Every structure is written in C-alpha cells, then in structure tokens.
mmCIF file of C-alpha atoms in Angstrom:
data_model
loop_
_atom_site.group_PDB
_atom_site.id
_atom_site.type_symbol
_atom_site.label_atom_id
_atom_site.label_comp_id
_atom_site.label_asym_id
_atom_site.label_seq_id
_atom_site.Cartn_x
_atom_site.Cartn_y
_atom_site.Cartn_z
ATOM 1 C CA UNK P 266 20.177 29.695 2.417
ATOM 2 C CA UNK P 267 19.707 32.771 0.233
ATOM 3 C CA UNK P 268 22.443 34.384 2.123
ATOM 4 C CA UNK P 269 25.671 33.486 0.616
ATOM 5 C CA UNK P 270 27.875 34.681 3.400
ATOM 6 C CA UNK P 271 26.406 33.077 6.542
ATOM 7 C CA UNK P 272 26.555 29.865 4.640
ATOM 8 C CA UNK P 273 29.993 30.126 3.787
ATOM 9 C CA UNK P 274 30.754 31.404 7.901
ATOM 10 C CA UNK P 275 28.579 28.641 9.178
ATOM 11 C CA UNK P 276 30.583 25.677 6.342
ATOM 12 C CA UNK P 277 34.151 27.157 7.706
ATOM 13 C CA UNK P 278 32.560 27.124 11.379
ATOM 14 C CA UNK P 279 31.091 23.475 11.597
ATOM 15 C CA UNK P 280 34.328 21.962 8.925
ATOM 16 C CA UNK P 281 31.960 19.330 7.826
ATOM 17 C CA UNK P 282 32.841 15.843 6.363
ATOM 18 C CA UNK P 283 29.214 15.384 5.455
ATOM 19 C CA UNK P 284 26.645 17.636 4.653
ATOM 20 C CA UNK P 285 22.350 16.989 4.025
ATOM 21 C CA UNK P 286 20.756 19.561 2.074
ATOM 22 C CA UNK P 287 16.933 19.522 3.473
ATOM 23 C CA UNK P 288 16.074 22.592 3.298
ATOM 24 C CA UNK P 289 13.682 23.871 0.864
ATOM 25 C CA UNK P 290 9.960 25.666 0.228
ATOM 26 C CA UNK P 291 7.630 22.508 -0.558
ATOM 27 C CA UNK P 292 4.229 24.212 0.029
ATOM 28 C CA UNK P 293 2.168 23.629 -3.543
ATOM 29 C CA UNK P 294 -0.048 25.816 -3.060
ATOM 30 C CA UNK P 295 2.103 28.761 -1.606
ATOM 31 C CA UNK P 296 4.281 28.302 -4.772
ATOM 32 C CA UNK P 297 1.065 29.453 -6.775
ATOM 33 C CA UNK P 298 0.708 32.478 -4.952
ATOM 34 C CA UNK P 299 4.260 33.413 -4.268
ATOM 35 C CA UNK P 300 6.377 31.067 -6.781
ATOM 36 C CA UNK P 301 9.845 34.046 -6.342
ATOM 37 C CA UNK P 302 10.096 32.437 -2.913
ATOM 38 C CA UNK P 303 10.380 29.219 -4.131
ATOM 39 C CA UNK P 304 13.275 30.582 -6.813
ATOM 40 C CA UNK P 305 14.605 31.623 -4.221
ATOM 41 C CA UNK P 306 14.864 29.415 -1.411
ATOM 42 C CA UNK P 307 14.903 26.224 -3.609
ATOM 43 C CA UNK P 308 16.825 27.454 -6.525
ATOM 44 C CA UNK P 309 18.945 30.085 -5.000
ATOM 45 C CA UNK P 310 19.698 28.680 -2.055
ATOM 46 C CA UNK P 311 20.838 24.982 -3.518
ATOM 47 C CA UNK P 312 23.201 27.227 -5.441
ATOM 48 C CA UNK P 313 24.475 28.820 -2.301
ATOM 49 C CA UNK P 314 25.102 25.939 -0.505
ATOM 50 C CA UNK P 315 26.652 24.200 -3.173
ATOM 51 C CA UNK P 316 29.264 27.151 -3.639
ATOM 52 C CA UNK P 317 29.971 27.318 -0.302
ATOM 53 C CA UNK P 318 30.330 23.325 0.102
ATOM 54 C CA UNK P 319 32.125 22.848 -2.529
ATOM 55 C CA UNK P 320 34.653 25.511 -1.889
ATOM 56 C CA UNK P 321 35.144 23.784 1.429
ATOM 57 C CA UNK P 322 35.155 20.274 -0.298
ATOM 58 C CA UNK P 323 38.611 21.330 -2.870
ATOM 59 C CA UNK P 324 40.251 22.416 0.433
ATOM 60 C CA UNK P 325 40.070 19.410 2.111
ATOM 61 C CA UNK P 326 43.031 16.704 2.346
ATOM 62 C CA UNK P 327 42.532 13.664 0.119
ATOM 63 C CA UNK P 328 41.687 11.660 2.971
ATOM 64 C CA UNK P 329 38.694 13.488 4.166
ATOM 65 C CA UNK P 330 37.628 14.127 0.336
ATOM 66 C CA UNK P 331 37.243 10.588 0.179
ATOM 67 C CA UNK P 332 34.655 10.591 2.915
ATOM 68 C CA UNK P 333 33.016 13.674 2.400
ATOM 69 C CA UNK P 334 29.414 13.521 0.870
ATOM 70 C CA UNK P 335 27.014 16.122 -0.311
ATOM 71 C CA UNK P 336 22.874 14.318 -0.122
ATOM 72 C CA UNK P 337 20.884 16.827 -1.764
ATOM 73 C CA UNK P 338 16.629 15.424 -0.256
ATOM 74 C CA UNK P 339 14.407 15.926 -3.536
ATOM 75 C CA UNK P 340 10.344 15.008 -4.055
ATOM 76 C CA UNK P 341 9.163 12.811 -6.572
ATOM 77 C CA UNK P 342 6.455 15.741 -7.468
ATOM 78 C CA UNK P 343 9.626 16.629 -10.027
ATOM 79 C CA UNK P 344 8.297 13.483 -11.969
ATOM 80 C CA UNK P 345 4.730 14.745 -12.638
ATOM 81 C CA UNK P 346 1.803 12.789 -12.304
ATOM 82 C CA UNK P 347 1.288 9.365 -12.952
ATOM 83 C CA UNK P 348 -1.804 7.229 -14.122
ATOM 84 C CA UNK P 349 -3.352 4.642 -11.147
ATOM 85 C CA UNK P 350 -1.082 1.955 -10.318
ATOM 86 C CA UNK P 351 2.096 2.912 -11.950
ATOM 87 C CA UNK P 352 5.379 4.091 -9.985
ATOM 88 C CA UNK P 353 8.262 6.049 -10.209
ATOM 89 C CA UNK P 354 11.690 5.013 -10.532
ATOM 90 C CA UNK P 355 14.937 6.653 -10.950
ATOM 91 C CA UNK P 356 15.004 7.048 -14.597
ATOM 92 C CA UNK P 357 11.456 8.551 -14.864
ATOM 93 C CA UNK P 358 11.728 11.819 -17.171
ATOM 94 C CA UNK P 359 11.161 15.237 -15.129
ATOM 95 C CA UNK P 360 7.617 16.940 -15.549
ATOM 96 C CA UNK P 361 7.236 19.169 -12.852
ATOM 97 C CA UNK P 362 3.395 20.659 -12.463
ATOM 98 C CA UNK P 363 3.511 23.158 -10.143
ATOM 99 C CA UNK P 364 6.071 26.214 -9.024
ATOM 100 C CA UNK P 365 7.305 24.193 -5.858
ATOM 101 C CA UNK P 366 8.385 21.164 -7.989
ATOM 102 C CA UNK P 367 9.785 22.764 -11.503
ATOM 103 C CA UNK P 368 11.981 24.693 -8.143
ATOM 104 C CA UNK P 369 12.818 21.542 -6.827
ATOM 105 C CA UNK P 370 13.904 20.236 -10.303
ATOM 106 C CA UNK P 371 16.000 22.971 -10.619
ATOM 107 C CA UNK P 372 18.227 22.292 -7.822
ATOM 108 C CA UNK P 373 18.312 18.544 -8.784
ATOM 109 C CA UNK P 374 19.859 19.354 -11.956
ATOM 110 C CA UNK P 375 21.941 21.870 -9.833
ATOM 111 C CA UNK P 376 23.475 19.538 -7.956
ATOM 112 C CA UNK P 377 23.945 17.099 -10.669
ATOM 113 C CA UNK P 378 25.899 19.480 -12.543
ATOM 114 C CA UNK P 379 28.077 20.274 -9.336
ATOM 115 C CA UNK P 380 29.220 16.535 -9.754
ATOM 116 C CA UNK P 381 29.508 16.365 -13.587
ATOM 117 C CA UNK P 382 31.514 19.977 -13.600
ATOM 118 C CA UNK P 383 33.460 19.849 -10.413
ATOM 119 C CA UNK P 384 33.826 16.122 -9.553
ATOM 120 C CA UNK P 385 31.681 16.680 -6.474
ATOM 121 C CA UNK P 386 30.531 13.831 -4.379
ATOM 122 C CA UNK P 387 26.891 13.947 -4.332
ATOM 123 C CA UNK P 388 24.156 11.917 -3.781
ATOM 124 C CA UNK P 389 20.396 12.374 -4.312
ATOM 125 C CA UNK P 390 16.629 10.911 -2.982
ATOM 126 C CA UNK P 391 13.356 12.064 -4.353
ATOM 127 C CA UNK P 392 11.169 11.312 -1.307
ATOM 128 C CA UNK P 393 7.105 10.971 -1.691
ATOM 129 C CA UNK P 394 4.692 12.782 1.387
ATOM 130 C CA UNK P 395 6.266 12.591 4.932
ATOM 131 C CA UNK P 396 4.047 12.922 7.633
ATOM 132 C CA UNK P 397 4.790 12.467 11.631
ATOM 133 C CA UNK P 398 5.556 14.749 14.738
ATOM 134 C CA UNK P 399 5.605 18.006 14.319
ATOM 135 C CA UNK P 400 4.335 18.917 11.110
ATOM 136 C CA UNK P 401 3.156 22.381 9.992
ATOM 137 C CA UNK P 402 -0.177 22.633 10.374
ATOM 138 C CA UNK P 403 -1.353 23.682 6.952
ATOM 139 C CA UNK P 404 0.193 20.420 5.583
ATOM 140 C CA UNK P 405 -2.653 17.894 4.134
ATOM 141 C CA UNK P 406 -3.044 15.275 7.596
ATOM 142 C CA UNK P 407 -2.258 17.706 10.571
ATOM 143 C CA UNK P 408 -5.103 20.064 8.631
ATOM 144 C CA UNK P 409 -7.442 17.367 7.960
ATOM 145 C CA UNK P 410 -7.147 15.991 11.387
ATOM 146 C CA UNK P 411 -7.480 20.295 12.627
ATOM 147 C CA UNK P 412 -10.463 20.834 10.624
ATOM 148 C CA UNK P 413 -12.294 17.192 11.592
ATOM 149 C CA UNK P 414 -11.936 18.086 15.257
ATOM 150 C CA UNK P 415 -13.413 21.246 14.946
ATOM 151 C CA UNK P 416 -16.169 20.204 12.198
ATOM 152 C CA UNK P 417 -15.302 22.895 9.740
ATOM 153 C CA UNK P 418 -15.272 22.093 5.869
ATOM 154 C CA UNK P 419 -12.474 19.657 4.544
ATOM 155 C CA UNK P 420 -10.737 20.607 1.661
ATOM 156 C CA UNK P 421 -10.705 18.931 -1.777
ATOM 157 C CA UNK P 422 -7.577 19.261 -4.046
ATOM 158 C CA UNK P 423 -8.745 19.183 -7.872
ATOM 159 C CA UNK P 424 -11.366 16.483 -8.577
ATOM 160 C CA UNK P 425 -10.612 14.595 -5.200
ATOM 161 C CA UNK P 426 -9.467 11.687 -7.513
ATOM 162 C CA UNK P 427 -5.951 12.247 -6.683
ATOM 163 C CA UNK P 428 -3.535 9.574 -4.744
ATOM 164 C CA UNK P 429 -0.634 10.454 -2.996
ATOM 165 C CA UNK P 430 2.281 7.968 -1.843
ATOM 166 C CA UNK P 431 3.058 9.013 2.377
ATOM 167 C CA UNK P 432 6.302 7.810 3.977
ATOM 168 C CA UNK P 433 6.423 8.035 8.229
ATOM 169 C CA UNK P 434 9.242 10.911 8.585
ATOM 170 C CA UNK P 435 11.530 8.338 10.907
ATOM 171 C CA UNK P 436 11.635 5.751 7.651
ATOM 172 C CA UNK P 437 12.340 8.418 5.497
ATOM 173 C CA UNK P 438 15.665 9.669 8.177
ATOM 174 C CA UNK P 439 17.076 6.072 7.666
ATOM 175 C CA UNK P 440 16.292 6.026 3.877
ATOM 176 C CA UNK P 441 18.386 9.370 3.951
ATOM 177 C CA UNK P 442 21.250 7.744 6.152
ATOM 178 C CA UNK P 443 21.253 4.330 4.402
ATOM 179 C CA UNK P 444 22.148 6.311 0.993
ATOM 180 C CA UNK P 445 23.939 8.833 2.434
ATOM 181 C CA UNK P 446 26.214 6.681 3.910
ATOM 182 C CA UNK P 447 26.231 3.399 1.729
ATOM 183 C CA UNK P 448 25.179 4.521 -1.509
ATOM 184 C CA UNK P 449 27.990 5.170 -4.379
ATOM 185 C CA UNK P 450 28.632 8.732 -5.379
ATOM 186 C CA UNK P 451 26.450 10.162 -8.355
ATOM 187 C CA UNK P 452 23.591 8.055 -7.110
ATOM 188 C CA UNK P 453 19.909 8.420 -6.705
ATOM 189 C CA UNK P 454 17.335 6.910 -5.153
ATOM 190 C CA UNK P 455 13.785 6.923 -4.646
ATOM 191 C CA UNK P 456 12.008 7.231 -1.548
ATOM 192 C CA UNK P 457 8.814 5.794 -0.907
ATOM 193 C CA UNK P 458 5.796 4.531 1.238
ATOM 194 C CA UNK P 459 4.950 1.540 -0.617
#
C-alpha cells in the first residue's frame, strides 16, 4: 500500500463496487523496534488507498455510488487499556499505548475524515485478537503452542496480569460482511469474542 501508483493501476484494473481495507502492520512489539514501518504501512498506506478509492468512487455513475462501500478493519488496542471486567464500545475515547495502535488510530481518523470531507461511504470495525488457520507464527497462540511442543521458555508480556478478548478469524469474516454489507454508511462497530 505505500505505493501510490500500483494502487491506483490495481483500483482502475479490478473497477470495484466494494472495497475491505485489511491490510495493516499489527505486530506490538515490532512497532517498538521499528515504529516508521508502522507510519508507513498503517498510516501511509490507508492514505493511499483512500486516494486511489476515492478517486475511483467520484467517477462512478450514481447507481453504482449508491452501492459502493469503503470497510476500513481497525483493533480495539486504539482504545487503550481497560480495568477487569469493563468493555469497549463504540464511543470509547482513543488512547492508543503502543506504536502499532496510535498507527492504527491514525488511519481511523483517516478514513473518518474521507467521509466527513468528501462524502465517502465508509464503514468501520475495531476487531479484538483473531486467531485460527494460518497464523504467523510469532503471534501470541501459534508461539505458545511452538514453544510448549518443544519445551522452551514461554513468554510473559508485562506483569502476566494482562487479559486479552480473542475472536475465531471465520466469526470475525462474517462480522466484517454483516457490516459491510448491512450496516449504514458512517458506521462503526465493534468486534468481539465475548
């Protein structure tokens, strides 16, 4: 996504009515080491693709514009932490904590303001831990399950008191595709396990 021009070939390629942004650097701890890559993929490239899709959205006809979504797939690690017990919602304040999710909160706002400046139709979903098939291995399960095979050391993140929410990656495709498809434009939901 951080190349402007094969975005904008590959939008006038495909013509799409619909387009999922998913893309994005969500490693926490590789945005401490190496937080330009998250500017740039997650900040950068949201920009890109939003100039590019929008550009293609104003030279639609009317008819397809009034098809055509953008769905824009957040985290809730924008919101922060949060104390035992208590959830999110979709009017909890932003307090990102880490590179990866003040990135992330970026290109939330991005594509907000792509709707509020330019009357593009977006909608967005600020999804918790997915975990199936397929999963990088340095992600928390597939390298807990890696390490416990092999009876090396597993690691501890902070005090070990932390909880995380995990979502199976198929419920979170038809969370995506029930707003995508269903939800008004300008909406946003949240995307959870529990």
């Amino acid at each position: 996504l951080c190349n402007s021009k094969e975005i904008s070939l590959a939008v006038k390629s495909i013509n799409p009515d619909f387009v999922m942004h998913l893309a994005a650097e969500s490693h926490v701890d590789r945005s401490i080491s190496r937080p330009k890559d998250f500017l740039n993929s997650n900040i950068l490239g949201t920009f890109n693709l939003l100039e590019s899709v929008r550009e293609h959205y104003q030279n639609l006809t009317i008819s397809r514009k009034k098809n055509f979504r953008f769905h824009h797939v957040s985290t809730d690690e924008v919101f922060g932490s949060i104390r035992l017990g208590a959830k999110f919602s979709e009017k909890s304040p932003y307090n990102p904590q880490s590179p990866y999710s003040a990135t992330k909160a970026a290109s939330d706002h991005l594509v907000r303001a792509w709707q509020a400046t330019y009357g593009f139709p977006i909608t967005i979903s600020n999804c918790s831990n997915n975990y199936g098939p397929w999963q990088q291995p340095d992600k928390l399960i597939p390298l807990i399950i890696y390490r416990s095979i092999r009876n090396q050391t597993i690691p501890i993140y902070g005090s070990g008191e932390n909880i995380r929410d995990w979502i199976f990656v198929e419920d979170h495709v038809n969370a995506i595709l029930n707003i995508a498809f269903k939800a008004s434009e300008g909406s946003t939901y949240c995307v959870g396990g529990c």
